[in-house]
Amino acid sequence: MAARVVGRAGRLALVVRSSAVRLQSRLHGSTGLRSGSQANFFPPLEDAMLPSGSFNNRMALITGGGTGLGRAMTATLSQLGAQCIIASRKLDVLQRTAEEISSQTGNKVHAVQCDVRDPQAVSQCVDQIEALTGLPDVIINNAAGNFVCPSERLSPNAWKTITDIVLNGTAFVTLELGKRLIQNQKGASFLAITTIYAESGSGFVVPSASAKAGVEALYKSLAAEWGRYGHRFNIIQPGPIRTKGAFSRLDPTGAFEKAMIDRIPTGRLGTPAEIANLAAYVSSNYASWMSGAVIRFDGGEYVSLAGEFNELRSVTPDQWKLLEAMIRKTKGS
Ligand SMILES: CCCCC/C=C\CC/C=C/C=C/C(=O)SCCNC(=O)CCNC(=O)[C@H](O)C(C)(C)COP(=O)(O)OP(=O)(O)OC[C@H]1O[C@@H](n2cnc3c(N)ncnc32)[C@H](O)[C@@H]1OP(=O)(O)O
Ligand SMILES: NC(=O)C1=CN([C@@H]2O[C@H](COP(=O)(O)OP(=O)(O)OC[C@H]3O[C@@H](n4cnc5c(N)ncnc54)[C@H](OP(=O)(O)O)[C@@H]3O)[C@@H](O)[C@H]2O)C=CC1
């Protein structure tokens, strides 16, 4: 009896799977029933969302602001009136970005060299910022380092490098600025950019997952402790958004991109401009009651990966009729 049930279930699974695969390949190539078409429902809007002038007379520090998502956040804040400071290791990259953005927005963008792993360099960077603009009202901890690697291949220095940039770097910048802001009785909005796997953990990016989880604990803790000084602390967890920095280190051959898009319910990657709008809102006075928040911004990828039954999206209506009939026939336990 048991064998008969297993046999029938096995045959059904095969039928379901092979017809789903046939349908998938007819519609969308070899994999991914849902990729592409539903993205039309979710077009990305690229223009700045907040009213112009929302950041007039405000200073914003964006670490890693010379490239990728940090650059997009800088462009949006600058367009909305902020004076921005971008900080990272490569001064030439920072200077190029700063010139490009300020020539487009008419607002000054300052470039300051800083390796966030070095607490002394961070302290000197904050000295420079104080001299250039005064202490910032908005701090975005966006700088990061990452690469995919089986954990058994990680050297101690590989572990240290990622955790130093992501966790210690964020802590050094946050503590240095926090202390000086407290001394000057000035409030500020702190935002950290983490990732959806800070919550779940993930194999093959273990130093990054561990460090980003630490950043989330740091920001939630300070949200509770430093509200009394006028500071807000929030976190954005982005899903995949194409940047050279991330994709060249996480999917160097491009082999995983299609499978990744297929599992995103909105059927596409995010865009830098979309996350820049969210970061601007969280950092603005429109969000002055938001603190300690963790905002997942991933097109639905996290819940899609988490739900055990989500693969049933590929079951066709005819197959559902069959499955339902089988389930209804079952009596007792
Ligand atoms: C299916 C996936 C598709 C894409 C998915 C997209 C989104 C999903 C969620 C994404 C989350 C993204 C999170 C991110 O953080 S992306 C940000 C990526 N950007 C960067 O990493 C920019 C900065 N990075 C760097 O500068 C370097 O890559 C760095 C991190 C290695 C630091 O550089 P440096 O300080 O010069 O360090 P090194 O001296 O080169 O190396 C130090 C140490 O690490 C070892 N190492 C370096 N690379 C590797 C590797 N690829 N594999 C294993 N080990 C590595 C190196 O050998 C050194 O160790 P030693 O023991 O040899 O000294
Ligand atoms: N793109 C994506 O899909 C996702 C990105 N994220 C997060 O978004 C943020 C931005 O990533 P993204 O724009 O994609 O990647 P980038 O590689 O473009 O950005 C990383 C930035 O960090 C800076 N940086 C690295 N190491 C240091 C250091 N030691 N000191 C100071 N700055 C440093 C780099 O500048 P420099 O080399 O000049 O130092 C670079 O500008 C990161 O926090 C990342 O974890 C999270 C989830 C998904």
Coordinates of N, CA and C in Angstrom, one line a residue, residues 51-151:
P51 N 10.2 66.3 -1.9 CA 10.1 67.7 -2.5 C 11.5 68.3 -2.6
S52 N 11.7 69.1 -3.7 CA 13.1 69.6 -3.8 C 13.3 70.6 -2.6
G53 N 14.6 70.6 -2.2 CA 14.9 71.4 -1.0 C 14.8 70.7 0.3
S54 N 14.3 69.4 0.2 CA 14.1 68.7 1.5 C 15.4 68.6 2.4
F55 N 16.6 68.7 1.7 CA 17.8 68.6 2.5 C 18.6 69.9 2.4
N56 N 17.9 71.0 2.2 CA 18.6 72.3 2.2 C 19.2 72.6 3.5
N57 N 20.4 73.1 3.6 CA 21.2 73.4 4.8 C 21.5 72.2 5.6
R58 N 21.5 71.0 5.0 CA 21.9 69.8 5.7 C 23.1 69.2 5.1
M59 N 23.9 68.6 6.0 CA 25.2 68.0 5.6 C 25.1 66.5 5.7
A60 N 25.5 65.8 4.7 CA 25.4 64.3 4.7 C 26.7 63.7 4.4
L61 N 27.1 62.7 5.3 CA 28.3 61.9 5.0 C 27.8 60.5 4.5
I62 N 28.4 60.1 3.4 CA 28.1 58.8 2.8 C 29.4 58.1 2.7
T63 N 29.6 57.0 3.5 CA 30.8 56.2 3.3 C 30.6 55.3 2.0
G64 N 31.7 55.1 1.3 CA 31.6 54.4 0.0 C 30.7 55.1 -1.0
G65 N 30.7 56.5 -0.9 CA 29.8 57.3 -1.7 C 30.4 57.5 -3.1
G66 N 31.6 57.0 -3.4 CA 32.1 57.2 -4.8 C 31.6 56.3 -5.8
T67 N 31.0 55.1 -5.4 CA 30.6 54.1 -6.4 C 29.2 53.5 -6.0
G68 N 28.6 52.8 -7.0 CA 27.5 52.0 -6.8 C 26.3 52.7 -6.0
L69 N 25.8 52.0 -5.0 CA 24.6 52.5 -4.3 C 24.9 53.8 -3.5
G70 N 26.1 53.9 -3.0 CA 26.5 55.1 -2.2 C 26.5 56.3 -3.1
R71 N 27.0 56.1 -4.4 CA 27.0 57.2 -5.3 C 25.6 57.6 -5.6
A72 N 24.7 56.6 -5.8 CA 23.3 57.0 -6.1 C 22.6 57.8 -5.0
M73 N 23.0 57.3 -3.7 CA 22.4 58.0 -2.6 C 22.9 59.5 -2.5
T74 N 24.2 59.6 -2.8 CA 24.8 60.9 -2.8 C 24.2 61.8 -3.8
A75 N 23.9 61.3 -5.0 CA 23.3 62.1 -6.1 C 21.9 62.5 -5.7
T76 N 21.2 61.7 -5.1 CA 19.8 62.0 -4.7 C 19.8 63.1 -3.6
L77 N 20.6 62.9 -2.6 CA 20.7 63.8 -1.4 C 21.2 65.2 -1.9
S78 N 22.1 65.2 -2.9 CA 22.7 66.4 -3.4 C 21.6 67.1 -4.2
Q79 N 20.9 66.4 -5.0 CA 19.8 66.9 -5.8 C 18.7 67.6 -4.9
L80 N 18.5 67.0 -3.7 CA 17.5 67.5 -2.8 C 18.1 68.6 -1.9
G81 N 19.3 69.1 -2.2 CA 19.8 70.3 -1.5 C 20.9 70.0 -0.5
A82 N 21.2 68.8 -0.2 CA 22.3 68.5 0.8 C 23.7 68.9 0.3
Q83 N 24.5 69.3 1.3 CA 26.0 69.3 1.0 C 26.5 68.0 1.4
C84 N 27.1 67.3 0.5 CA 27.5 65.9 0.8 C 29.0 65.8 1.0
I85 N 29.4 64.8 1.8 CA 30.8 64.4 1.9 C 30.8 62.9 1.6
I86 N 31.7 62.5 0.7 CA 31.8 61.1 0.4 C 33.2 60.7 0.8
A87 N 33.3 59.5 1.4 CA 34.6 59.0 2.0 C 34.8 57.6 1.7
S88 N 36.0 57.3 1.2 CA 36.4 55.9 1.1 C 37.9 55.9 0.8
R89 N 38.5 54.7 0.3 CA 39.9 54.7 0.2 C 40.4 55.4 -1.1
K90 N 39.7 55.3 -2.2 CA 40.2 55.7 -3.5 C 39.8 57.2 -3.8
L91 N 40.8 58.1 -3.5 CA 40.5 59.5 -3.6 C 40.2 59.9 -5.0
D92 N 40.9 59.3 -6.0 CA 40.6 59.7 -7.4 C 39.2 59.4 -7.8
V93 N 38.7 58.2 -7.4 CA 37.3 57.8 -7.7 C 36.3 58.8 -7.0
L94 N 36.6 59.1 -5.7 CA 35.8 60.0 -5.0 C 35.7 61.4 -5.6
Q95 N 36.9 61.8 -6.1 CA 36.9 63.2 -6.6 C 36.1 63.3 -7.9
R96 N 36.3 62.2 -8.7 CA 35.5 62.2 -10.0 C 34.0 62.2 -9.8
T97 N 33.6 61.4 -8.8 CA 32.2 61.3 -8.5 C 31.7 62.7 -8.0
A98 N 32.5 63.2 -7.1 CA 32.1 64.5 -6.4 C 31.9 65.6 -7.5
E99 N 32.9 65.6 -8.4 CA 32.8 66.7 -9.5 C 31.5 66.4 -10.4
E100 N 31.3 65.2 -10.7 CA 30.2 64.8 -11.6 C 28.9 65.2 -11.0
I101 N 28.7 64.8 -9.7 CA 27.4 65.1 -9.0 C 27.3 66.6 -8.8
S102 N 28.3 67.3 -8.3 CA 28.1 68.7 -8.0 C 27.9 69.5 -9.3
S103 N 28.5 69.1 -10.4 CA 28.2 69.8 -11.6 C 26.8 69.6 -12.1
Q104 N 26.2 68.5 -11.8 CA 24.8 68.3 -12.1 C 23.8 69.0 -11.2
T105 N 24.1 69.0 -9.9 CA 23.1 69.5 -8.9 C 23.3 70.9 -8.5
G106 N 24.6 71.4 -8.7 CA 24.9 72.7 -8.2 C 25.2 72.8 -6.7
N107 N 25.2 71.6 -6.1 CA 25.5 71.6 -4.6 C 26.9 70.9 -4.4
K108 N 27.6 71.5 -3.5 CA 29.0 71.0 -3.3 C 29.0 69.6 -2.8
V109 N 29.9 68.8 -3.4 CA 30.1 67.4 -2.8 C 31.6 67.4 -2.5
H110 N 32.0 67.0 -1.3 CA 33.4 67.0 -0.9 C 33.9 65.5 -0.9
A111 N 35.1 65.3 -1.3 CA 35.7 64.0 -1.3 C 36.8 63.9 -0.2
V112 N 36.6 62.9 0.7 CA 37.6 62.8 1.8 C 38.1 61.3 1.8
Q113 N 39.4 61.2 1.7 CA 40.0 59.8 1.8 C 39.9 59.2 3.2
C114 N 39.5 58.0 3.3 CA 39.4 57.4 4.6 C 39.3 55.9 4.5
D115 N 40.1 55.1 5.2 CA 40.0 53.7 5.3 C 39.2 53.5 6.6
V116 N 38.0 53.0 6.5 CA 37.2 52.9 7.7 C 37.7 51.8 8.7
R117 N 38.6 51.0 8.2 CA 39.2 50.0 9.1 C 40.1 50.5 10.2
D118 N 40.6 51.8 9.9 CA 41.6 52.4 10.8 C 41.0 53.5 11.6
P119 N 40.8 53.2 13.0 CA 40.1 54.2 13.8 C 40.8 55.6 13.8
Q120 N 42.1 55.6 13.6 CA 42.8 56.9 13.6 C 42.5 57.7 12.3
A121 N 42.4 56.9 11.2 CA 42.1 57.5 9.9 C 40.6 58.1 10.0
V122 N 39.8 57.3 10.7 CA 38.4 57.8 10.8 C 38.3 59.1 11.6
S123 N 39.1 59.1 12.7 CA 39.1 60.3 13.5 C 39.6 61.5 12.7
Q124 N 40.7 61.3 11.9 CA 41.2 62.4 11.1 C 40.2 62.8 10.0
C125 N 39.5 61.8 9.5 CA 38.5 62.1 8.4 C 37.4 63.0 9.1
V126 N 37.0 62.7 10.3 CA 35.9 63.5 11.0 C 36.5 64.9 11.3
D127 N 37.8 65.0 11.6 CA 38.4 66.4 11.7 C 38.2 67.2 10.5
Q128 N 38.5 66.5 9.3 CA 38.4 67.2 8.0 C 37.0 67.6 7.7
I129 N 36.0 66.7 8.1 CA 34.6 67.0 7.8 C 34.2 68.2 8.6
E130 N 34.6 68.2 9.9 CA 34.3 69.3 10.8 C 34.8 70.6 10.2
A131 N 36.0 70.6 9.6 CA 36.6 71.8 9.0 C 35.8 72.2 7.8
L132 N 35.4 71.2 7.0 CA 34.8 71.5 5.7 C 33.3 72.0 5.8
T133 N 32.6 71.3 6.6 CA 31.1 71.5 6.6 C 30.5 71.6 8.0
G134 N 31.3 71.3 9.0 CA 30.7 71.1 10.4 C 30.2 69.6 10.5
L135 N 29.8 69.2 11.7 CA 29.4 67.8 11.8 C 28.1 67.6 11.0
P136 N 28.0 66.4 10.4 CA 26.9 66.1 9.5 C 25.5 65.9 10.3
D137 N 24.4 66.1 9.6 CA 23.1 65.8 10.1 C 22.7 64.4 9.7
V138 N 23.3 63.9 8.6 CA 22.9 62.6 8.0 C 24.2 61.8 7.9
I139 N 24.2 60.6 8.4 CA 25.4 59.7 8.2 C 24.9 58.4 7.6
I140 N 25.4 58.0 6.5 CA 25.0 56.8 5.8 C 26.2 55.9 5.8
N141 N 26.2 54.8 6.6 CA 27.3 53.8 6.6 C 27.0 52.8 5.5
N142 N 27.6 53.0 4.4 CA 27.3 52.2 3.2 C 28.6 51.4 2.7
A143 N 29.8 51.8 3.2 CA 31.0 51.1 2.7 C 31.0 49.7 3.1
A144 N 31.5 48.8 2.2 CA 31.5 47.4 2.6 C 32.5 46.7 1.7
G145 N 32.9 45.5 2.1 CA 33.7 44.6 1.3 C 33.1 43.2 1.4
N146 N 33.2 42.4 0.3 CA 32.6 41.1 0.3 C 33.2 40.3 -0.9
F147 N 33.1 39.0 -0.8 CA 33.3 38.1 -2.0 C 32.8 36.7 -1.6
V148 N 32.3 36.0 -2.7 CA 31.9 34.6 -2.4 C 33.1 33.7 -2.2
C149 N 33.0 32.8 -1.3 CA 34.1 31.9 -1.0 C 33.6 30.8 0.0
P150 N 33.9 29.6 -0.4 CA 33.6 28.5 0.6 C 34.3 28.8 1.9
S151 N 33.7 28.6 3.0 CA 34.3 29.0 4.3 C 35.6 28.3 4.6

